[in-house]
XYZ file of C-alpha atoms in Angstrom:
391
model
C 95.797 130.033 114.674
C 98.501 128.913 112.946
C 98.227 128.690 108.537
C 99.962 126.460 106.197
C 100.231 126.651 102.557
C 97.681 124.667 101.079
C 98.518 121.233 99.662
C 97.180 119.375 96.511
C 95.019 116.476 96.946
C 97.916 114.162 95.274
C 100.639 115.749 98.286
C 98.515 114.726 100.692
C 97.999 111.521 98.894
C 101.819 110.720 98.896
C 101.617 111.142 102.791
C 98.525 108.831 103.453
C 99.766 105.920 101.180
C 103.300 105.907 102.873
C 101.456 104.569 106.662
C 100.725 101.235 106.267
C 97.514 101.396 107.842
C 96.665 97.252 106.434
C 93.437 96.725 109.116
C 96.091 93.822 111.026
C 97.819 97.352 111.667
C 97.563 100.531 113.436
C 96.581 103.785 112.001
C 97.648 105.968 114.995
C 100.065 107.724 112.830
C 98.070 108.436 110.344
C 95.342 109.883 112.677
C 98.007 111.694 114.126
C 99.478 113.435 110.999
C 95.444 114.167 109.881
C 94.837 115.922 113.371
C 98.100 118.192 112.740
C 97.004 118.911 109.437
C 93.414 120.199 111.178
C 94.921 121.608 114.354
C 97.036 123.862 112.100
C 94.304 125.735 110.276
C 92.677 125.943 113.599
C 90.347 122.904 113.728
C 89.508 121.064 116.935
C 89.706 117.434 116.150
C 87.544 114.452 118.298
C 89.950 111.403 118.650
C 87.977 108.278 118.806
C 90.064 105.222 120.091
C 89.575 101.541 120.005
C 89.574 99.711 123.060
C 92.832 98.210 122.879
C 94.409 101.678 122.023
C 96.022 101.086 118.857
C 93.707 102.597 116.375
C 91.041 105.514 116.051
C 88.559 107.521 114.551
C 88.437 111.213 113.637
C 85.975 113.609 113.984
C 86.090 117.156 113.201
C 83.532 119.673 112.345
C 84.380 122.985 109.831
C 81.573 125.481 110.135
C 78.649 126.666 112.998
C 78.281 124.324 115.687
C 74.606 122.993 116.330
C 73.131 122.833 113.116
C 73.289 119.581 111.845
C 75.598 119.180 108.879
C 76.847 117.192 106.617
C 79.331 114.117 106.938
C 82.069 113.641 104.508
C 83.030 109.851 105.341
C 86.479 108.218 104.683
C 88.029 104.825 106.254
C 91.592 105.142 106.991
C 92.621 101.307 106.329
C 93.615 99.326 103.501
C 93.406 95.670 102.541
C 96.570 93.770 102.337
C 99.389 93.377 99.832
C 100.964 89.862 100.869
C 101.407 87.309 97.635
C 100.314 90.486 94.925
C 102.662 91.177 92.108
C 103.180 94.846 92.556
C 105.318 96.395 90.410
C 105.101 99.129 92.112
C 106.118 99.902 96.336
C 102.553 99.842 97.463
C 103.435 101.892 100.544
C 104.824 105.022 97.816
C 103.092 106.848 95.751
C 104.005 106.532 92.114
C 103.198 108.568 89.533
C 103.355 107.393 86.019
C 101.010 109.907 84.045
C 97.834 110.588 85.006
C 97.879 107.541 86.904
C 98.676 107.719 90.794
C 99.761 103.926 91.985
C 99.621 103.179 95.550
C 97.582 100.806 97.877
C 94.417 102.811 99.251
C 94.770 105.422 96.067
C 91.579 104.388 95.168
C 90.327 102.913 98.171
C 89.870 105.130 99.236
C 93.088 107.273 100.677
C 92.352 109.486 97.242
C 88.595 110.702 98.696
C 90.526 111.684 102.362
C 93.011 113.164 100.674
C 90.978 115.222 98.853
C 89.063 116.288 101.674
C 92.024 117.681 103.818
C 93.134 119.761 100.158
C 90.175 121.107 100.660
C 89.875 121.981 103.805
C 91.332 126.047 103.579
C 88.219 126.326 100.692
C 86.611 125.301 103.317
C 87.529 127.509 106.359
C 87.396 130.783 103.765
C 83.203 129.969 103.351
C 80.739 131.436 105.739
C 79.443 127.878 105.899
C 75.742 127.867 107.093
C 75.609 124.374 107.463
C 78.690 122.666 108.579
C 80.955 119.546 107.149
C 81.554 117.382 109.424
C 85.321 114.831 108.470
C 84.237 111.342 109.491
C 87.594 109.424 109.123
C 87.037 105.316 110.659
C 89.668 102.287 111.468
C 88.889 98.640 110.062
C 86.308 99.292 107.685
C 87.814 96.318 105.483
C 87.297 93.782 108.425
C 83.639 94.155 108.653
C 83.055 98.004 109.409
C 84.261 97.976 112.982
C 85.704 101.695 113.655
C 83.037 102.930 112.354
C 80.353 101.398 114.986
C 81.350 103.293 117.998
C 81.758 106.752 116.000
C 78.358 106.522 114.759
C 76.846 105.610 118.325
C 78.511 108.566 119.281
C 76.824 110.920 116.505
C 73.282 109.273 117.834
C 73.561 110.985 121.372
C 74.647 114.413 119.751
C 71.432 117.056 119.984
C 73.278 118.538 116.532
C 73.243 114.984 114.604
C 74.402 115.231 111.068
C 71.850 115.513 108.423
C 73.558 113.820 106.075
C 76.430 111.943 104.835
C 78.881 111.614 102.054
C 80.986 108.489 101.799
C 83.770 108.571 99.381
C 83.952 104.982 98.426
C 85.128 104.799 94.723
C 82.185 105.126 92.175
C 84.341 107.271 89.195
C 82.209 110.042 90.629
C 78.838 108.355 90.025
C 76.155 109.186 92.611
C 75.246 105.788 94.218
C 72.072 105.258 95.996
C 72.698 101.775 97.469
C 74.332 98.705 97.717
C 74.050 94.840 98.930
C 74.251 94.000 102.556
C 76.689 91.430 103.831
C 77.072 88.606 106.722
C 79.974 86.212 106.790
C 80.396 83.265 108.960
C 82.839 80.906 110.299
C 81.760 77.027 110.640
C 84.400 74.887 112.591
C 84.067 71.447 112.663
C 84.913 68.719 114.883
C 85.441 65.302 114.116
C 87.540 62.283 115.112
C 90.774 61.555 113.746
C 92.435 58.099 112.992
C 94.998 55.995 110.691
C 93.916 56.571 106.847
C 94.064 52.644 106.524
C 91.210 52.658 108.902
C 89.500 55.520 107.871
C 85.477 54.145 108.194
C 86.528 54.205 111.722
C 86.698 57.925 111.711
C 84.958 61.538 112.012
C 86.148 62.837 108.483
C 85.691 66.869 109.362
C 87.308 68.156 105.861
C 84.616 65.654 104.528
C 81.672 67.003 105.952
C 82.778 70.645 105.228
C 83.152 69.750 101.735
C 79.522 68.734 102.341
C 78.464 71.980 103.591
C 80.012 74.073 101.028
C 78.924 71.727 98.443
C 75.192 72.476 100.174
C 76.092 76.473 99.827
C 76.815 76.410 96.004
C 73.648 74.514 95.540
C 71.911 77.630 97.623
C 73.809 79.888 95.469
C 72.559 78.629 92.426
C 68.959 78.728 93.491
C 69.532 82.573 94.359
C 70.624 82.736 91.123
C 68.174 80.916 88.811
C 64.985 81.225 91.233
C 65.933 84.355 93.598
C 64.524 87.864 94.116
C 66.115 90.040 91.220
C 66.931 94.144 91.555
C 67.969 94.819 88.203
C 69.528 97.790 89.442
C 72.610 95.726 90.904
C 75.028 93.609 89.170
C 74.854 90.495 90.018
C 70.784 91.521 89.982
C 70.036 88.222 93.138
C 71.434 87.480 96.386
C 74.846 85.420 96.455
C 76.675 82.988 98.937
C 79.956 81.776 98.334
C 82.760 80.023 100.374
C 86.100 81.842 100.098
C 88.401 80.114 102.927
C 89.026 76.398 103.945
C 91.844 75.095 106.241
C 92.357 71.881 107.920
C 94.240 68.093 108.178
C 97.328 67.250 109.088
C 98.712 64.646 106.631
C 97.033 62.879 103.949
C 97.629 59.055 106.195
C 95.759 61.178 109.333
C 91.664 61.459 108.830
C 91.338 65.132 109.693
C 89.420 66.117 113.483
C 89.293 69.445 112.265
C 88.040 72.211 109.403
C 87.197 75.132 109.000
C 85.940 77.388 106.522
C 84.662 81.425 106.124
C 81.877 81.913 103.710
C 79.108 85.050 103.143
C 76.092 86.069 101.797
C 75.511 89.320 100.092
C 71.890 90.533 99.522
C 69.878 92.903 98.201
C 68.789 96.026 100.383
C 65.656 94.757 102.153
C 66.771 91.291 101.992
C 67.616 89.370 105.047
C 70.793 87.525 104.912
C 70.060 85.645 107.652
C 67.453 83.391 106.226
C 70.255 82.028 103.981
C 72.623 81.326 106.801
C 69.706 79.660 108.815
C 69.368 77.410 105.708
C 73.432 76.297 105.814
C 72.748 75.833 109.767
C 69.615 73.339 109.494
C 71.790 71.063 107.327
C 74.273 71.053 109.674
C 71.992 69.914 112.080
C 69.501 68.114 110.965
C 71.563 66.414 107.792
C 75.212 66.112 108.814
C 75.515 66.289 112.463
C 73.408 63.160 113.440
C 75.353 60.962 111.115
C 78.800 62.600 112.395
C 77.835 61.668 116.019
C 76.460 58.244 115.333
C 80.255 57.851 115.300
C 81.836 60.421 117.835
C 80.048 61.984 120.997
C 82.839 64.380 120.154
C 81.477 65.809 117.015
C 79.702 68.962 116.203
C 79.612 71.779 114.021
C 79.718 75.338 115.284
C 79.176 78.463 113.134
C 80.166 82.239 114.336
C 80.056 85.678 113.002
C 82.658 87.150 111.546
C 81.520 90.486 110.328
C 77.926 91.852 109.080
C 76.928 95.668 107.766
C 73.270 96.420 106.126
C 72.358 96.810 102.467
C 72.003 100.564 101.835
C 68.961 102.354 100.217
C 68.514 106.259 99.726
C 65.194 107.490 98.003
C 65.704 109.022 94.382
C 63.857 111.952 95.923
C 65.431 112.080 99.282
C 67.219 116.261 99.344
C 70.333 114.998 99.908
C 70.205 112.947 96.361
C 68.830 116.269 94.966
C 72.148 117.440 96.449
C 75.062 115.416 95.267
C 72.831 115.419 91.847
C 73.938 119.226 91.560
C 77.283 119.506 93.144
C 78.247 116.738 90.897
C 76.355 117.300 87.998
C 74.658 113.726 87.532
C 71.974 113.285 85.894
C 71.625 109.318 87.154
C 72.305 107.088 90.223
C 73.358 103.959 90.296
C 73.988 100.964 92.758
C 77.081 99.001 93.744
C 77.743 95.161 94.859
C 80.458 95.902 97.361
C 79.742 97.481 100.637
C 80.167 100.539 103.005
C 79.794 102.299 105.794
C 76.935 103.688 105.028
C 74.180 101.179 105.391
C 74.957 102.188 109.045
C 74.999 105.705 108.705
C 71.585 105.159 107.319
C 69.772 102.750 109.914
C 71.188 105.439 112.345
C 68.823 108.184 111.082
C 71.733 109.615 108.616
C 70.491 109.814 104.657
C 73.484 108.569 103.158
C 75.025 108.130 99.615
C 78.286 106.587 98.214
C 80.385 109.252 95.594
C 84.135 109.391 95.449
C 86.998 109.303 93.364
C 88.446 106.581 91.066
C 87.135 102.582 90.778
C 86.437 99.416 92.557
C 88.095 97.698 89.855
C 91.244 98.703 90.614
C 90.450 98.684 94.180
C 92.362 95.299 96.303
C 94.416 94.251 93.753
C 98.384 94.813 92.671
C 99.007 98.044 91.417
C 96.276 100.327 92.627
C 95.949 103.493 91.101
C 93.373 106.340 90.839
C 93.521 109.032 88.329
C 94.767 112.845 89.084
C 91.433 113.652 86.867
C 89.260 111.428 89.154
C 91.090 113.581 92.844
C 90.176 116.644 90.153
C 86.628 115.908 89.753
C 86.207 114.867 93.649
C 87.593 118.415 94.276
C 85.172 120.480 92.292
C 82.155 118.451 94.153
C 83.762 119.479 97.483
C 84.176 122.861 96.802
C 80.574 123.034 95.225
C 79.211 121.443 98.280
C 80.936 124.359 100.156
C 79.783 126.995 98.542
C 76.385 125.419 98.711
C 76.308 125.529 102.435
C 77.491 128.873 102.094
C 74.720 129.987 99.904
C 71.909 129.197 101.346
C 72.976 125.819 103.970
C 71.216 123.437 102.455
């Protein structure tokens, strides 16, 4: 087995942020230089890859094999930096104090990195219980890599136990978070001269129509809808965030688009708001559009979907993370994660990891070294946990 000498969270750091691993990307490399870092203390590593070959998942278990275990969870991509106002390269890590500046140092390169520091702590316990490293592609795009890893787990006779994911909560134990489905409506219309407009299928019209019929939904949820006042915002929310289409301002648009989601509360369906945004298609706009055009029509699609998360307050692996971290509360978050899957899979999960959300997908990313400090001592807690008595 061959030993190297053991790296700080923030070295490991300055590796991860230098791939540009942006979800349009591949993270190949990356995998590649995590599986080195494993193979040299000795670890056999499970590549995972995506059907067209240019990205993967890692798996790789520390610890007795066939007794369940516990995941610690990490996606490997980042969102992107086009049309920010860095001040910083986003693809090297910068230190300027305690502040670490790099895109993914918070989310959430910071929690892998971590991890893989503490991987010798690891290998020198007489684990009882193993850790299993869970490392996914695409999380941003709708939780993609992640899919196929966790189908995987299902047909294993040692399935995990548990699961970790290191999302950034300042090292707060969260217990849940919303769920998510976004959509894609096209439309199709009929185009014509401006100066005869009336004669035309105006699609950028009618999806102005549509959205307007989604903020009106919105601020139902809002005034009227099912609160959790656990979660900030405490209702269910639907917003449009992309629009494209026309040509020229003297040429009545044939086509729009736009991408909009809901986000709901665990137990919530999402679907039932979506279903709402479909019926006036059909039954309010459609019928008028193709009074004037056989051509018309409105079409929606998915574009990406996870579940809400929930675990109980007095699930064991809450009583867990409760004393390896020293909490004393949980808490919930808006955005989402992997682990709504993990947990309709069978797999109690929670969300606890270094730095936070709010400096998450913007310019100038950072996390703290105190934050990579504080993720460190819950690792090496958990460890000697499993150690004492495996959980």
């Amino acid at each position: 087995m061959r030993t190297k000498t053991p790296l700080k969270p923030e070295d490991i750091l300055e590796r991860l942020i230098g791939f540009d691993t942006v979800s349009r990307n591949p993270n190949l490399a990356l995998v590649e230089f995590v599986a080195d870092l494993l193979d040299g203390h000795g670890i056999e590593v499970e590549i995972q890859r995506s059907e067209d070959g240019r990205k993967a998942n890692l798996f790789a278990t520390i610890g007795p094999a066939g007794m369940g275990g516990i995941i610690l969870s990490g996606h490997t991509d980042v969102v992107p930096v086009d049309d920010q106002p860095w001040t910083t390269d986003p693809f090297r890590l910068t230190r300027k104090g305690d502040r670490l500046y790099g895109r993914g140092t918070a989310d959430m390169k910071g929690f892998i990195a971590t991890v893989l520091a503490c991987v010798p702590y690891f290998m020198e316990r007489r684990l009882q219980t193993p850790i299993h490293l869970a490392f996914s592609y695409d999380e941003e795009v709708g939780c993609l890599g992640v899919r196929p890893l966790i189908a995987a787990l299902r047909e294993r006779a040692d399935r995990p136990r548990a699961c970790i994911i290191g999302e950034p909560t300042e090292m707060r134990l969260v217990t849940g978070h919303k769920g998510k489905l976004a959509m894609r409506c096209d439309l199709r219309g009929a185009s014509c001269h401006s100066a005869h407009a009336p004669d035309g299928v105006n699609a950028i019209e009618y999806a102005a129509e549509l959205i307007h019929r989604i903020r009106q939904i919105a601020r139902r949820e809002a005034a009227e809808g099912v609160r959790d006042p656990a979660f900030e915002p405490a209702f269910a929310t639907i917003q449009c965030g992309v629009i494209a289409g026309g040509t020229a301002v003297n040429i009545v648009p044939d086509r729009a688009h736009f991408d909009f989601e809901a986000r709901v509360l665990p137990g919530q369906s999402a679907d039932a708001l979506i279903e709402e945004v479909k019926r006036f298609a059909a039954e309010e706009l459609l019928p008028e559009m193709r009074g004037r055009s056989e051509q018309a029509d409105i079409a929606f699609r998915v574009l990406s979907s996870y579940p809400g998360l929930t675990c109980p307050e007095d699930s064991p692996l809450v009583a867990l993370v409760r004393d390896i971290t020293g909490a004393n509360e949980t808490g919930t978050v808006s955005f989402g994660t992997e682990g709504g899957l993990y947990s309709d899979a069978g797999i109690p999960t929670v969300v606890c990891g270094p730095g936070s959300m709010a400096q998450g997908h913007k310019a100038d990313e950072y996390v703290t070294l105190d934050q990579l400090r504080r993720c460190e001592t819950m690792l090496r807690r958990l460890a000697d946990r499993l150690e004492a008595d495996g959980w």
